Coordinates of C-alpha atoms in Angstrom, one line a residue:
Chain A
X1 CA -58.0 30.6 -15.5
X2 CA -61.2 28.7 -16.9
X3 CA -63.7 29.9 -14.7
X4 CA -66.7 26.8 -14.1
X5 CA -69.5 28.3 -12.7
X6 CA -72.4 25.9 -14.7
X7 CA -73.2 22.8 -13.0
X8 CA -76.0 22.3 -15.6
X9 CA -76.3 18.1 -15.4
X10 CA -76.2 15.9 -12.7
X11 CA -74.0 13.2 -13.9
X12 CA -75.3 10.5 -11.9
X13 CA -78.5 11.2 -13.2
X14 CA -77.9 11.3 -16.6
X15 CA -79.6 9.5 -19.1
X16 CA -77.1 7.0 -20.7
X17 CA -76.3 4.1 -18.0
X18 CA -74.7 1.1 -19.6
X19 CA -74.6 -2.3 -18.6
X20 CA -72.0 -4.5 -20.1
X21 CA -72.4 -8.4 -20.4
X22 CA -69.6 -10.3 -21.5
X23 CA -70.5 -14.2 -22.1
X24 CA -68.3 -17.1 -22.2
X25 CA -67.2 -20.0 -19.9
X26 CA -63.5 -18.9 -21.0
X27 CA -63.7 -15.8 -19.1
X28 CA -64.9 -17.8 -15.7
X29 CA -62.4 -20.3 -16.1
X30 CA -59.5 -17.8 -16.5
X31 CA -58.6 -19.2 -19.6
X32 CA -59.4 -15.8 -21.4
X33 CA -59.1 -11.9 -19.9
X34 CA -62.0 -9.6 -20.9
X35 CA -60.7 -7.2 -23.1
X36 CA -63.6 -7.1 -24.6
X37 CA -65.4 -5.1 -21.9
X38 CA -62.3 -2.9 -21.6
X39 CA -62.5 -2.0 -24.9
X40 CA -66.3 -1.1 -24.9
X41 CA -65.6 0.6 -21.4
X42 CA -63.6 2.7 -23.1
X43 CA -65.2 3.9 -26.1
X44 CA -68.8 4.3 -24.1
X45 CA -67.1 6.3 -21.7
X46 CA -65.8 8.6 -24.8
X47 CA -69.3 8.7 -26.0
X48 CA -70.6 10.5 -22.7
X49 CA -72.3 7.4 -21.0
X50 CA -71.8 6.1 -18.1
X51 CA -71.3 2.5 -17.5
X52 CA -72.6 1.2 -13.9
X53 CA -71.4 -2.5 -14.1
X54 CA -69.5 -5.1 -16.2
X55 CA -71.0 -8.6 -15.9
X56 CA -69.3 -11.8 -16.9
X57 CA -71.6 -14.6 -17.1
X58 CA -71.5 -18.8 -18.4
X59 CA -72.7 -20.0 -21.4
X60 CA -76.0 -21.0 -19.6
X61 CA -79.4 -19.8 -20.5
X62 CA -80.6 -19.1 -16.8
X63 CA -77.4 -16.6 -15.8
X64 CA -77.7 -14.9 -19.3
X65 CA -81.5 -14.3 -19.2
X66 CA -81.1 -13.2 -15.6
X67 CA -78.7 -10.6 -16.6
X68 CA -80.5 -9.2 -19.2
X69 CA -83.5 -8.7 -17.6
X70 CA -81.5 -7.0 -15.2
X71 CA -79.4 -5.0 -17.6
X72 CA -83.0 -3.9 -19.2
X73 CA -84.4 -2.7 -15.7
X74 CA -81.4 -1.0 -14.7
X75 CA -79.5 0.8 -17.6
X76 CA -80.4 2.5 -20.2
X77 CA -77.9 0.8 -23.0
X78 CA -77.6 -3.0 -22.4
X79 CA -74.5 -4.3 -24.7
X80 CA -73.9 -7.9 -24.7
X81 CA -70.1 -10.5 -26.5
X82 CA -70.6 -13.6 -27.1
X83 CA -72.4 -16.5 -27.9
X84 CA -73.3 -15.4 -31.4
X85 CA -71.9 -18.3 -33.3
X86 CA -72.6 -21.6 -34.7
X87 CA -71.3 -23.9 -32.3
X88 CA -74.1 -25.5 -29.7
X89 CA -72.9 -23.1 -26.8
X90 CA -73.5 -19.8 -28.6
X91 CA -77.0 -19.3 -27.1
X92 CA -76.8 -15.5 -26.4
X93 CA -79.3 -14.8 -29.6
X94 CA -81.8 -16.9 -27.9
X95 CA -81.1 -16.0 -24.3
X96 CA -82.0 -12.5 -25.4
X97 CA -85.5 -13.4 -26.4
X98 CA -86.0 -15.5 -23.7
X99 CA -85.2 -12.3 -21.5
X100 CA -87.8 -10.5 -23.2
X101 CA -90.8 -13.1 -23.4
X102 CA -90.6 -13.3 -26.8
X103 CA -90.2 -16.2 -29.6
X104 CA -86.9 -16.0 -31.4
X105 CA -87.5 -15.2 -35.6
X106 CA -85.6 -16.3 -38.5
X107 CA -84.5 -12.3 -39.8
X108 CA -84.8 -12.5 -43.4
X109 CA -82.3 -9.5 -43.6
X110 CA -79.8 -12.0 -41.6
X111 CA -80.0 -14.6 -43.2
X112 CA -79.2 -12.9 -46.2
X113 CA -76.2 -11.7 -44.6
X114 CA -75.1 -15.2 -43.0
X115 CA -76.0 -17.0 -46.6
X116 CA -73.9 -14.7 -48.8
X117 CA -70.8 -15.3 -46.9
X118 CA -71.0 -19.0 -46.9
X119 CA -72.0 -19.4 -50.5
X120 CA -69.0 -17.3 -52.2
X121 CA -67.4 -20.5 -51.0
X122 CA -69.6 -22.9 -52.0
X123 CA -71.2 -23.8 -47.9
X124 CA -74.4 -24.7 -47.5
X125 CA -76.9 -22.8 -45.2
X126 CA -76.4 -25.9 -42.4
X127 CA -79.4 -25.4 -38.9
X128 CA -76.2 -23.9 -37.5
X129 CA -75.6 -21.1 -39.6
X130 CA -79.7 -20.7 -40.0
X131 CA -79.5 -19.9 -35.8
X132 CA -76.8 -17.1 -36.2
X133 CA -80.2 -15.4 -38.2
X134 CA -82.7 -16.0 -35.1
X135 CA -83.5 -12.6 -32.9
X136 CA -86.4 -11.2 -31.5
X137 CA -89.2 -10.0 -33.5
X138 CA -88.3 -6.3 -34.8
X139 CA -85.0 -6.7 -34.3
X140 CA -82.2 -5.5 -37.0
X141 CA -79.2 -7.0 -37.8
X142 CA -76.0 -5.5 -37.9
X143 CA -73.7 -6.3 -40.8
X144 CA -70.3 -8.2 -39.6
X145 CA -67.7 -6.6 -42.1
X146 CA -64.7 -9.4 -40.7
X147 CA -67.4 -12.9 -39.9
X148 CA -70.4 -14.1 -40.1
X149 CA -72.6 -13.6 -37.2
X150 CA -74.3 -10.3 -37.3
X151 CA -74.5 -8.3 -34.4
X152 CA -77.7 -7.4 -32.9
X153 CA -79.8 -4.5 -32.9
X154 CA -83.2 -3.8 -30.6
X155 CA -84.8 -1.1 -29.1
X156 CA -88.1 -1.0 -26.7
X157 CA -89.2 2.3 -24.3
X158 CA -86.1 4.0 -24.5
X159 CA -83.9 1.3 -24.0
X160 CA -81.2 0.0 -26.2
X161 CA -80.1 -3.2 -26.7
X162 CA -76.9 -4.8 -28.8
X163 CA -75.8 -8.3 -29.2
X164 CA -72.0 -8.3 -30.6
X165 CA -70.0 -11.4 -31.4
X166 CA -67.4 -12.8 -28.9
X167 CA -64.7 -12.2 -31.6
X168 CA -62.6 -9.1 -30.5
X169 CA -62.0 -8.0 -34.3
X170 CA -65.7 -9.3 -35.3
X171 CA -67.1 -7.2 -32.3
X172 CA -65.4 -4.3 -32.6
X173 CA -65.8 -3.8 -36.4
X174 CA -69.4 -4.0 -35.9
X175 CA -69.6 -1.2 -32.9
X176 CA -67.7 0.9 -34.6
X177 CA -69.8 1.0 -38.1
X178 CA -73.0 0.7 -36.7
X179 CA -73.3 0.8 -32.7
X180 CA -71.0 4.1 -32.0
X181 CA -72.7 6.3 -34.8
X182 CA -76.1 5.1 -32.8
X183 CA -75.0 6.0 -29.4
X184 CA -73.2 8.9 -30.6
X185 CA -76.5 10.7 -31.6
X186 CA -79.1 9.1 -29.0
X187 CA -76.6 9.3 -26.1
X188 CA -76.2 12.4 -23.5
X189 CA -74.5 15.3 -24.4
X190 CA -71.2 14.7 -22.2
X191 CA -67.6 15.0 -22.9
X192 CA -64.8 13.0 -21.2
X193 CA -61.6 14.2 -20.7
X194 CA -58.5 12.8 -18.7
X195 CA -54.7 13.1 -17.5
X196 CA -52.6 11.7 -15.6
X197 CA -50.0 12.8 -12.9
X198 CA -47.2 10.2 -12.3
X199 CA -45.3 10.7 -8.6
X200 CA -42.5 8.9 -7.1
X201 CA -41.6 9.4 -3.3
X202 CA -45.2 10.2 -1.8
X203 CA -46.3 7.3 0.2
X204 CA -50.6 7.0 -1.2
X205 CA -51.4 7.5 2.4
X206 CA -50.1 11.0 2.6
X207 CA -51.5 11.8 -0.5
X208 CA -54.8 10.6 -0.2
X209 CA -55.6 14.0 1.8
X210 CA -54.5 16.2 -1.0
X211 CA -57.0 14.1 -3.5
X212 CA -59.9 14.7 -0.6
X213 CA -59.3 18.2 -1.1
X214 CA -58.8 18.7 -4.8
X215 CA -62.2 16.4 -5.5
X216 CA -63.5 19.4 -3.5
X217 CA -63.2 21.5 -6.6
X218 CA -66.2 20.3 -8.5
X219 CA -68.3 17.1 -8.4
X220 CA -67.5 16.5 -12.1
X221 CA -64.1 15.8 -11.7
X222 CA -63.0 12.6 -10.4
X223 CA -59.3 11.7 -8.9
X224 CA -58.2 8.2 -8.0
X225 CA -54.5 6.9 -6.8
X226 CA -53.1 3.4 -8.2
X227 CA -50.1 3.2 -6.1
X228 CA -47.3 0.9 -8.9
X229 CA -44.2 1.0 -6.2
X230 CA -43.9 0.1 -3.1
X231 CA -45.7 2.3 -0.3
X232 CA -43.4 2.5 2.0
X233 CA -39.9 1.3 0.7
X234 CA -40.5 3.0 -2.7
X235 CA -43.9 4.8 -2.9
X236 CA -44.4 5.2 -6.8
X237 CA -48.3 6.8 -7.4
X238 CA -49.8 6.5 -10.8
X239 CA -53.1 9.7 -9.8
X240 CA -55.7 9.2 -12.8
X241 CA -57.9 12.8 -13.4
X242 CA -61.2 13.1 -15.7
X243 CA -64.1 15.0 -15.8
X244 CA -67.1 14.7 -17.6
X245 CA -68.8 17.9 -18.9
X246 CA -71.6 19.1 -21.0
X247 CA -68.7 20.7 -22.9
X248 CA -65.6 19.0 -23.9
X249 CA -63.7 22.4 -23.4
X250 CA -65.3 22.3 -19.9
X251 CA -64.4 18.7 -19.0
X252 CA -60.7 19.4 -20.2
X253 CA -60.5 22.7 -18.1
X254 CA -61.9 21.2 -15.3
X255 CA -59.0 18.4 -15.7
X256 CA -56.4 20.8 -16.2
X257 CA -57.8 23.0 -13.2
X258 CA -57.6 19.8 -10.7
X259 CA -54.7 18.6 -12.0
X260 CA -52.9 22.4 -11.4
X261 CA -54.4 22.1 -7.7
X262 CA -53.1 18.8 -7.5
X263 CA -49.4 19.7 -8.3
X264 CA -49.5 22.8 -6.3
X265 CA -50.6 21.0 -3.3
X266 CA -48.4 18.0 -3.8
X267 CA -45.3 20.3 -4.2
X268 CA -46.6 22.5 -0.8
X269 CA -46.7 19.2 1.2
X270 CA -43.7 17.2 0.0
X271 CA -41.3 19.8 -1.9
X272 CA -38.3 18.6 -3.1
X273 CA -38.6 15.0 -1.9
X274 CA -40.4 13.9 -4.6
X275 CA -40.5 13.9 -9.0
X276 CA -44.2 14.6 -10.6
X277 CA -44.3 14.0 -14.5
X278 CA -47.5 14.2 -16.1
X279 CA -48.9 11.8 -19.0
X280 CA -51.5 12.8 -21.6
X281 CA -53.8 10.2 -23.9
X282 CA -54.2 6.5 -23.6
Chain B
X1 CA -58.7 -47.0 -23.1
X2 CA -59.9 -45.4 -19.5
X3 CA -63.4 -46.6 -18.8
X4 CA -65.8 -43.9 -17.0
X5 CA -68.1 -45.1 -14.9
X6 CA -69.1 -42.9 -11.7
X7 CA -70.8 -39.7 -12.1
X8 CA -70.5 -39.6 -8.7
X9 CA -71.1 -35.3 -8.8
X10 CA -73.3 -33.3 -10.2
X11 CA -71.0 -30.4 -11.0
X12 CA -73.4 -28.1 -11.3
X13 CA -74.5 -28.7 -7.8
X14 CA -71.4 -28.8 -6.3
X15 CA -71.0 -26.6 -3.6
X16 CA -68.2 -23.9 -4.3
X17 CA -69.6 -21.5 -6.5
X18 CA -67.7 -18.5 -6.6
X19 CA -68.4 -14.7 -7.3
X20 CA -65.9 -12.4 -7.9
X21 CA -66.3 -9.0 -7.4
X22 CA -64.0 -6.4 -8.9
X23 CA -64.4 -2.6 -7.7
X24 CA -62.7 0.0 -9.5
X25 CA -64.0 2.7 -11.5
X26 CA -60.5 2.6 -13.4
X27 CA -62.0 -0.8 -14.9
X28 CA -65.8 0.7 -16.2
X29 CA -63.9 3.4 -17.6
X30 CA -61.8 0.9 -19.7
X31 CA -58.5 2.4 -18.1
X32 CA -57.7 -0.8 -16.8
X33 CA -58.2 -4.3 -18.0
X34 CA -59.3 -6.8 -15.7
X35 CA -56.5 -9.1 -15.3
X36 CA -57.3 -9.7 -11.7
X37 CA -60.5 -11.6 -12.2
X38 CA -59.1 -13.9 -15.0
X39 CA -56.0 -14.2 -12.8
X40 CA -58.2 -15.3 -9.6
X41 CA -60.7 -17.0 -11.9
X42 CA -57.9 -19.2 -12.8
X43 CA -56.8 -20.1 -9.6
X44 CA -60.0 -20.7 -8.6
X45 CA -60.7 -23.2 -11.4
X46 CA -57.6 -25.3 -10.6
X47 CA -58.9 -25.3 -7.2
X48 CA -62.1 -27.2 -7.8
X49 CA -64.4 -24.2 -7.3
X50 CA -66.7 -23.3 -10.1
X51 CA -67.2 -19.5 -10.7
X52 CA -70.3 -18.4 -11.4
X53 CA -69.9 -14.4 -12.1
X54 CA -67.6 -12.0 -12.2
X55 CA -68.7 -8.6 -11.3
X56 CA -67.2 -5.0 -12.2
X57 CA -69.0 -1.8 -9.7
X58 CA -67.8 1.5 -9.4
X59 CA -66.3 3.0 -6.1
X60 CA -69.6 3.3 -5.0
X61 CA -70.9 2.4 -1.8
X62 CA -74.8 1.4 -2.6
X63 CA -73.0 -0.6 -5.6
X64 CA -70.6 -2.4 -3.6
X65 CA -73.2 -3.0 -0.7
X66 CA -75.5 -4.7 -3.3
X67 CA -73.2 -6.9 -4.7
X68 CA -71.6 -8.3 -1.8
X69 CA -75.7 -9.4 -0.6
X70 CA -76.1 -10.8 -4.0
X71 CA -72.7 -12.5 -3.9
X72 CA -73.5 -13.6 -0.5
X73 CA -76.9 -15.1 -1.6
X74 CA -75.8 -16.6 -4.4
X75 CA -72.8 -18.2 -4.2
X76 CA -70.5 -19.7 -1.4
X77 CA -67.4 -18.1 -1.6
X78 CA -67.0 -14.2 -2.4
X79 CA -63.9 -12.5 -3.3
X80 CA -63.5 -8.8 -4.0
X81 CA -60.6 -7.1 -4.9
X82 CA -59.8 -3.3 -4.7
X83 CA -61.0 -0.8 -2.0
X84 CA -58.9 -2.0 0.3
X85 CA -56.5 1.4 0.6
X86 CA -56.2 4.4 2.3
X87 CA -57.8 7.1 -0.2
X88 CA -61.4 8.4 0.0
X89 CA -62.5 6.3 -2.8
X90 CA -61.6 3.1 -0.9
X91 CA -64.7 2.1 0.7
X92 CA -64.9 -1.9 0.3
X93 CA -64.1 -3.0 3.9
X94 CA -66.8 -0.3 5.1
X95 CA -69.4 -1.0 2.2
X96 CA -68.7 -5.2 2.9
X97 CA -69.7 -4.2 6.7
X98 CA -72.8 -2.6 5.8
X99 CA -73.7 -5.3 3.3
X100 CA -73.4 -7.7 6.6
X101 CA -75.6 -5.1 8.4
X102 CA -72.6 -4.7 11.2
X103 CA -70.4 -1.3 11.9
X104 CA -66.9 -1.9 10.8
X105 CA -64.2 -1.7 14.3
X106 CA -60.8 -1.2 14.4
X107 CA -59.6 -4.6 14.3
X108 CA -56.2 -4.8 16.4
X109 CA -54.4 -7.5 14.8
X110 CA -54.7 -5.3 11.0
X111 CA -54.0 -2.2 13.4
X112 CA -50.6 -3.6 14.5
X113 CA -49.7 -4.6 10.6
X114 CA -50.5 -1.4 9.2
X115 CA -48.8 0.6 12.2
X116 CA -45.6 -1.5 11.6
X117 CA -45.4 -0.6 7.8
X118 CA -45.2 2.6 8.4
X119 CA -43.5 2.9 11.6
X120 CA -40.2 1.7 10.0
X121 CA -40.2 4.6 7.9
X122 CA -41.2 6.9 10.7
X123 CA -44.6 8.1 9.3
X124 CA -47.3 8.9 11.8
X125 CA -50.8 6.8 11.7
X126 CA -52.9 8.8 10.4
X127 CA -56.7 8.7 9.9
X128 CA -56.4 7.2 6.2
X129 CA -54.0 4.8 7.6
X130 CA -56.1 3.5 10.6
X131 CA -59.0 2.9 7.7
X132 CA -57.0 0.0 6.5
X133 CA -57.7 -1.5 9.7
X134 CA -61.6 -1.3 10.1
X135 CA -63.9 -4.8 9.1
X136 CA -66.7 -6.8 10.4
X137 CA -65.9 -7.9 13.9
X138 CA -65.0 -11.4 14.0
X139 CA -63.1 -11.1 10.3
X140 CA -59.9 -12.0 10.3
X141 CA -57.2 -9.6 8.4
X142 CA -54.7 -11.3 5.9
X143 CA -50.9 -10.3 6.1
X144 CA -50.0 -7.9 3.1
X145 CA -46.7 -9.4 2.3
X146 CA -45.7 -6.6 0.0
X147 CA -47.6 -3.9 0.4
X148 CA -49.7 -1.7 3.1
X149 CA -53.6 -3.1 3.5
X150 CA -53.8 -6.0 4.5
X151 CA -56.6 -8.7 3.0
X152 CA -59.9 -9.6 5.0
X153 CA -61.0 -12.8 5.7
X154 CA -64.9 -13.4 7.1
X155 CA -66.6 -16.6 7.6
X156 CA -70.3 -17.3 8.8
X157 CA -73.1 -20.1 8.0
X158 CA -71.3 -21.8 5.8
X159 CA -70.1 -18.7 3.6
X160 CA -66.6 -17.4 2.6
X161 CA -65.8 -14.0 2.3
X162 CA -62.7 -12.8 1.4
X163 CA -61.6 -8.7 0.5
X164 CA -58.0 -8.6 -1.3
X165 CA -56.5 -5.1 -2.6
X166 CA -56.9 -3.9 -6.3
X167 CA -52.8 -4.0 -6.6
X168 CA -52.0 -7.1 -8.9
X169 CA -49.0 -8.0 -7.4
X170 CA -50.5 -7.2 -3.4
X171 CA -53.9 -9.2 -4.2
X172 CA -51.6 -12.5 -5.9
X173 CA -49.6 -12.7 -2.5
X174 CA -52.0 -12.7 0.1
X175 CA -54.2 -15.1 -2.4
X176 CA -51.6 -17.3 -2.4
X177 CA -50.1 -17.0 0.9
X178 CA -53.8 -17.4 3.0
X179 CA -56.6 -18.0 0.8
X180 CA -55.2 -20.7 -1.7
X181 CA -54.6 -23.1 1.4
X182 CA -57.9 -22.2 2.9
X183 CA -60.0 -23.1 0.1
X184 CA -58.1 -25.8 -1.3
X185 CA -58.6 -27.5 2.1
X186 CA -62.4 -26.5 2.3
X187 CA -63.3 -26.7 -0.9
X188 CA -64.7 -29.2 -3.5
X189 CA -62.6 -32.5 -4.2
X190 CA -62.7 -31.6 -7.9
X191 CA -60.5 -31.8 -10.1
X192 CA -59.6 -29.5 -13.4
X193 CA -57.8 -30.2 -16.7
X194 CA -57.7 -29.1 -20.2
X195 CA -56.2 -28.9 -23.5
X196 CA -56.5 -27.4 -26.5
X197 CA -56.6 -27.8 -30.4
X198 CA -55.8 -26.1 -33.3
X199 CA -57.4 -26.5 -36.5
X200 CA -57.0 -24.5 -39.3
X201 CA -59.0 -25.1 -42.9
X202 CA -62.6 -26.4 -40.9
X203 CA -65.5 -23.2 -40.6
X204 CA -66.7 -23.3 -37.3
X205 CA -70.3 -24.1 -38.1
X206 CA -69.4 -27.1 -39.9
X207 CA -67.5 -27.6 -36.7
X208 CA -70.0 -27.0 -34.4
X209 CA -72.1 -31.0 -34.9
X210 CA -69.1 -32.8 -34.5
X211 CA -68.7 -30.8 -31.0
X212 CA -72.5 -31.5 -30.6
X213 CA -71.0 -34.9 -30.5
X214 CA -68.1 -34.7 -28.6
X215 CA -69.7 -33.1 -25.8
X216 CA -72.4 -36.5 -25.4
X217 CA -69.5 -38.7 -24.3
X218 CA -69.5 -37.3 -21.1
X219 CA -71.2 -34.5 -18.7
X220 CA -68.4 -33.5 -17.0
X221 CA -66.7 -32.2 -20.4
X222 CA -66.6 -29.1 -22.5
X223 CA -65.5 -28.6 -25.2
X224 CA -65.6 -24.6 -26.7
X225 CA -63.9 -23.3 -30.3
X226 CA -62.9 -19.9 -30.6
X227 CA -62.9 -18.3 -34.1
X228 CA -59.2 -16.5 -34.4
X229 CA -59.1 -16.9 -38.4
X230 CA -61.3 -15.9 -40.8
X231 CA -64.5 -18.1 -40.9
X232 CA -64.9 -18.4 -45.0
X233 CA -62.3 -17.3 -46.1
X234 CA -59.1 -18.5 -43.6
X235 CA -60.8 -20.4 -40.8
X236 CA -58.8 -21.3 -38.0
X237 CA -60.1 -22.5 -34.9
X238 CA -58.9 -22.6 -31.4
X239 CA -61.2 -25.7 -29.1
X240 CA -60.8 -25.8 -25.6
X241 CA -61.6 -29.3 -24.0
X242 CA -61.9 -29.3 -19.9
X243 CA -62.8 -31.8 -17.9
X244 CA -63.9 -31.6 -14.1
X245 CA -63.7 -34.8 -11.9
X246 CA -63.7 -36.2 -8.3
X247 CA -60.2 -37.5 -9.3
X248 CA -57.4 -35.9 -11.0
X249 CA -56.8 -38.7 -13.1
X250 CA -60.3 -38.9 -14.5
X251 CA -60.4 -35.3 -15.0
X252 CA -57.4 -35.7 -17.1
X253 CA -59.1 -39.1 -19.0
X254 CA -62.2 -37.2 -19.8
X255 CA -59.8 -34.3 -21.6
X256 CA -57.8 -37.1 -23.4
X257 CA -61.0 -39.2 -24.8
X258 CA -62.5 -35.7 -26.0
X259 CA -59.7 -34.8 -27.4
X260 CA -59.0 -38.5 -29.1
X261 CA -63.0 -38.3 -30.1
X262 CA -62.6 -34.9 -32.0
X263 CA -59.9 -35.6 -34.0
X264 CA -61.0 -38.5 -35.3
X265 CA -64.7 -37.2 -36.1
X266 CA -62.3 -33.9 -37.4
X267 CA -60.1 -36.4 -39.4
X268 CA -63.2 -38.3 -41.2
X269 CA -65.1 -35.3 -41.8
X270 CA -62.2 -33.0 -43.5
X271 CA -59.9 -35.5 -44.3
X272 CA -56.5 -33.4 -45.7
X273 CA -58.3 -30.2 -46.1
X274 CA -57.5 -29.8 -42.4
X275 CA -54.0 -29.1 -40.3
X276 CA -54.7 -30.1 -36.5
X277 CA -51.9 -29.2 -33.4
X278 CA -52.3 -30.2 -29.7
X279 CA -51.5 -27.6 -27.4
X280 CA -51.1 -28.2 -23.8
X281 CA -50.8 -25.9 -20.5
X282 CA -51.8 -22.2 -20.5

């Protein structure tokens, strides 16, 4: 067996706390879920950072500047959807410069970018598309391979900002050419690694002493119960297990380790009364 | 046609702001998507309340403690979801008591619903199992109609506090069993109602003045497109009209005369070149 003996980082320390803010009236209404921050949740957890808090805010200057400024205080990787468009409400670009006392710029760079893909079609360059371009002074644009508004791009004392379209395709095209290289060589040198353990006929309550003792093992490894049947009538447990190490072999023995402790305990305390199976990947 | 008149509300002032608050590392991990907040979000909005934020924090007790002051400050009603069970990591009904500054107590009522759960089955009440029971003193807990914890209900100076569980299908029925009547009869007389439009063939900047104009008819409306085609190449738009109003009815107007405006500034503008569909409901 793997034997852990470095606990060379403090994860909660580590440099690489992310703040999400997603923007957009549709969110708050319901009308829309935020796969959005799932989706950046996930990959930023791949990358090795940690991210604190997921905000949803309205398309209204005050909340978005507020969370910003917050975001800049707090974490160490601010990532922002939405509000990058033409249409009156997209107001993120200016928010953002708000936030940080500065006068929103016309990027020269952007507005290449926004006028090339309206005039292969024969568009004018309306005050509308001319405000996708605006961002703070020293800020770089990021090229949108599927739209037209670029992303956004700023850094200041350590901190890094990005703006990304509302647009799930638009948004995620851009993170992954531009944002995830980025992250990937500024971020903390962490791994993430994760199974999961499904069990049917352990009510969570019972089990929830076994996880006490199996997050004993290390303070990397993390172990969390969704319970998907019915607690008493038909307890059905979906147990999640990850790790983050400074190694990825290190966070996936450490998985493997608390998921063997997991299983051996479950099977000590419940024997034959229940049915473990477990699931690998996303 | 309707004729508007009273702007009897400022909407923005209108008491019945909401925060949700969403704990779960499952969701900052991107594990999970957060179909709870757009699921109460939506509720919410049909009830007249206006959300203001939605809020993801970790299983973390300083995180949870500070969002519940800020949600408490800020807005008037604050729902959480998640936390709510019997394993180590759920912490919200302890973290919600610090937040108030009180120490939780076995409250007797929640003790005699948990105890019953799992006395049909014969299992013991164990330590995990008491947790379920512990609040504020004076909160009120919430019947679980299909699973275990049961929901938390606190009221003081004018505030609404309300914990649910994480599990969809647990947090949905005690929402609508005791919290939809409650703040339906102690909310906001305000109304909701929306519609949609689809428009393929108009780029959503040249879209975006004719929304300018839309949305001067009438405070109370809003009117948002969402990009789903390609904007130069394919466009395709998806615009979202609501209305909020003292009166269903009017609510309902507002949509209809936004919705009558646009397409006929849509109509002059593109003529042919555009294909426009009405879509109602969710």
């Amino acid at each position: 067996m793997y034997n852990i003996k470095e606990r060379d980082i403090d994860l909660c320390m580590h440099k690489g706390v992310v703040w999400i803010i997603t923007v957009g009236n549709e969110l708050l209404i319901g009308r829309v879920v935020n796969t959005n921050a799932a989706w950046l949740a996930g990959k930023l957890t791949f990358l090795g950072y940690l991210v604190k808090r997921i905000l949803v805010v309205p398309d209204d200057e005050d909340d978005i500047v507020e969370s910003f400024r917050d975001g800049l205080k707090r974490a160490d990787v601010v990532i922002s959807t939405g509000g990058l468009g033409p249409t009156p409400d997209d107001i993120t670009n200016l928010a953002f410069c708000k936030a940080l006392g500065v006068e929103p710029v016309v990027n020269e760079e952007a507005l290449k970018m926004v006028k090339e893909k309206y005039e292969t079609r024969g568009y004018p360059l309306t005050p509308e598309r001319v405000k996708m371009a605006k961002m703070p002074p020293g800020a770089r644009p990021l090229p949108n391979p599927v739209g037209t508004a670029p992303g956004i791009l700023y850094e200041a004392e350590d901190k890094i900002a990005v703006l990304l379209p509302g647009v799930p395709r638009e948004m995620e095209a851009i993170f992954e050419s531009y944002v995830e290289p980025l992250l990937k060589s500024r971020g903390p040198p962490i791994y993430f690694a994760e199974k999961a353990l499904v069990v049917k006929g352990a009510p969570e309550a019972d089990v929830a002493p076994i996880i006490r003792e199996v997050l004993k093992l290390d303070p990397r490894v993390y172990v969390k119960s969704h319970p998907k049947g019915y607690e008493v009538e038909a307890p059905f447990l979906y147990i999640h297990i990850y790790a983050s190490a400074t190694k990825l072999q290190d966070a996936e023995n450490l998985v493997n380790i608390a998921l063997d402790k997991l299983i051996q305990l479950l099977k000590t305390r419940f024997g034959e009364k229940i049915q473990i199976s477990i699931e690998t990947g996303r």
